[in-house]
Amino acid sequence: MDAEDPRIDTQLVHAGEPRPRIEGAVVMPVFQSSTYEYGGQGRYDDVRYLRLNNSPNHVALHDKLAAIEGAQAALVASSGMAAISTTLLSLLRPGDHLLAQRTLYGGTHDLVTELLARLGVAHTFIDAEDPSGWAAALRPSTRAVYVEALTNPLLQVADLGAVARFAREHGLVSLVDATFATPVLLRPIALGFDLVLHSATKYLNGHSDIVAGAIAGSAARIDEIRHTLNLLGGSLDAHACGLLHRGLKTLGVRVRQQCATALAVATRLAEHPAVARVCYPGLPSHPGHARARELLHGGFGAMLSFELHGGVEAAQRFTAALRLPVDAPSLGGPESLVTRPALTSHAGLDPELRRRLGIADGLVRMSVGLEDPRDLIDDLEQALR
Ligand code: PLP
């Protein structure tokens, strides 16, 4: 793991803030206006209107996100899925072929296998941890490669450097969903990715109170995606922009604290006799540990998953006995959450496919929050008892 980049915390606070300050306001005010006085703009996308993603709140947020991703430009959307679907719809045409990581987030998996397939976009799933099979999956029509930085829920670590290089060599657009890693731990643009996507619902906002998405990349690509977003209409409301903007300022301290707690929790779980298996890239026993050390700066993320001896029944009793973590899907907020992916994020997958992917019905996924790690570990231990 390299030394942590000290600049991101400063960028999170100061990048994109309007200068001069609006009426001297230290905090970016929320412009709750759907429309703006016409200023002679010639292009549809430049007319100032909330759906066209160009309110002062959008502009400030886009600049801040671009700065923290080290990208030329960024764009927010009304959810992570709006960001992902709009980006892929902007990029892919009927007849195109997509290489996608096999263990995608359930919504993205369904988007690729159902909606994009219906629109004539073919796909091949690849093992993003092992480059040896990628070239054989290429077709003349292959246009893009799509992976996730840390997969949900098994926390596999894709060979991200190899994905970006492979894409360059073969003229493909490379995309990575870096929701679980956050820009605090991972800068995909510096690794050579063309586009980085986030469910900003999670760590970027960090307070479990909005849904939002984000995309960062070159100015030309973001301009194209913004045009598609303007047509599809998945724009983030100004008030939600204000909340996301506020949440971003504390991203660094939140994520580093959550990572430290997650490592302590994962270590304790791995030692516990009631626990059969822990998936956390910060544990030396995790198959992606060495790669995670190379790729991630300042921590291994705050998501982990585990199986108990006793399977589904034990998982149900354990979850019901917890006092602090809430049994709820989603992640990245101050309150720890637990969920069983077989019932929530991966409920849409065929049970046989889930099993083949290694997602047991009794697997418990945990989003580690900002509680005191001692209280969290005490609670987990009493529930395990
Ligand atoms: N990507 C990942 C890795 C996710 O975990 C999720 C949601 O859980 C999404 C995308 C979709 O985000 P949203 O719920 O904001 O649409």
PDB file of C-alpha atoms and ligand atoms in Angstrom, residues 79-81 84 105 152 177 179-180 199 201-202 212 331, ligand 1:
ATOM      1  CA  SER A  79     -28.873   7.203  -8.689  1.00  0.00           C
ATOM      2  CA  GLY A  80     -25.942   4.882  -9.173  1.00  0.00           C
ATOM      3  CA  MET A  81     -28.027   2.878 -11.634  1.00  0.00           C
ATOM      4  CA  ILE A  84     -24.373   3.220 -14.975  1.00  0.00           C
ATOM      5  CA  TYR A 105     -23.739  -5.746  -8.679  1.00  0.00           C
ATOM      6  CA  ASN A 152     -20.208  -7.134  -4.078  1.00  0.00           C
ATOM      7  CA  ASP A 177     -17.587   0.955 -10.769  1.00  0.00           C
ATOM      8  CA  THR A 179     -18.345   2.487  -5.321  1.00  0.00           C
ATOM      9  CA  PHE A 180     -16.807   0.143  -2.716  1.00  0.00           C
ATOM     10  CA  SER A 199     -23.254   4.842  -6.564  1.00  0.00           C
ATOM     11  CA  THR A 201     -25.732   6.885  -2.509  1.00  0.00           C
ATOM     12  CA  LYS A 202     -23.015   5.056  -0.596  1.00  0.00           C
ATOM     13  CA  ALA A 212     -27.285   9.568  -6.340  1.00  0.00           C
ATOM     14  CA  LEU A 331     -23.843   0.624   2.483  1.00  0.00           C
TER      15      LEU A 331
HETATM   16  N1  PLP B   1     -22.925  -0.197  -7.921  1.00  0.00           N
HETATM   17  C1  PLP B   1     -22.712  -0.864  -6.775  1.00  0.00           C
HETATM   18  C2  PLP B   1     -21.387  -1.520  -6.535  1.00  0.00           C
HETATM   19  C3  PLP B   1     -23.731  -0.937  -5.814  1.00  0.00           C
HETATM   20  O1  PLP B   1     -23.508  -1.609  -4.674  1.00  0.00           O
HETATM   21  C4  PLP B   1     -24.981  -0.313  -6.081  1.00  0.00           C
HETATM   22  C5  PLP B   1     -26.093  -0.373  -5.109  1.00  0.00           C
HETATM   23  O2  PLP B   1     -26.040  -1.047  -4.115  1.00  0.00           O
HETATM   24  C6  PLP B   1     -25.149   0.359  -7.297  1.00  0.00           C
HETATM   25  C7  PLP B   1     -24.101   0.401  -8.183  1.00  0.00           C
HETATM   26  C8  PLP B   1     -26.442   1.023  -7.628  1.00  0.00           C
HETATM   27  O3  PLP B   1     -26.542   2.235  -6.944  1.00  0.00           O
HETATM   28  P1  PLP B   1     -27.916   2.989  -6.614  1.00  0.00           P
HETATM   29  O4  PLP B   1     -28.663   2.161  -5.633  1.00  0.00           O
HETATM   30  O5  PLP B   1     -27.459   4.316  -6.097  1.00  0.00           O
HETATM   31  O6  PLP B   1     -28.663   3.107  -7.907  1.00  0.00           O
END
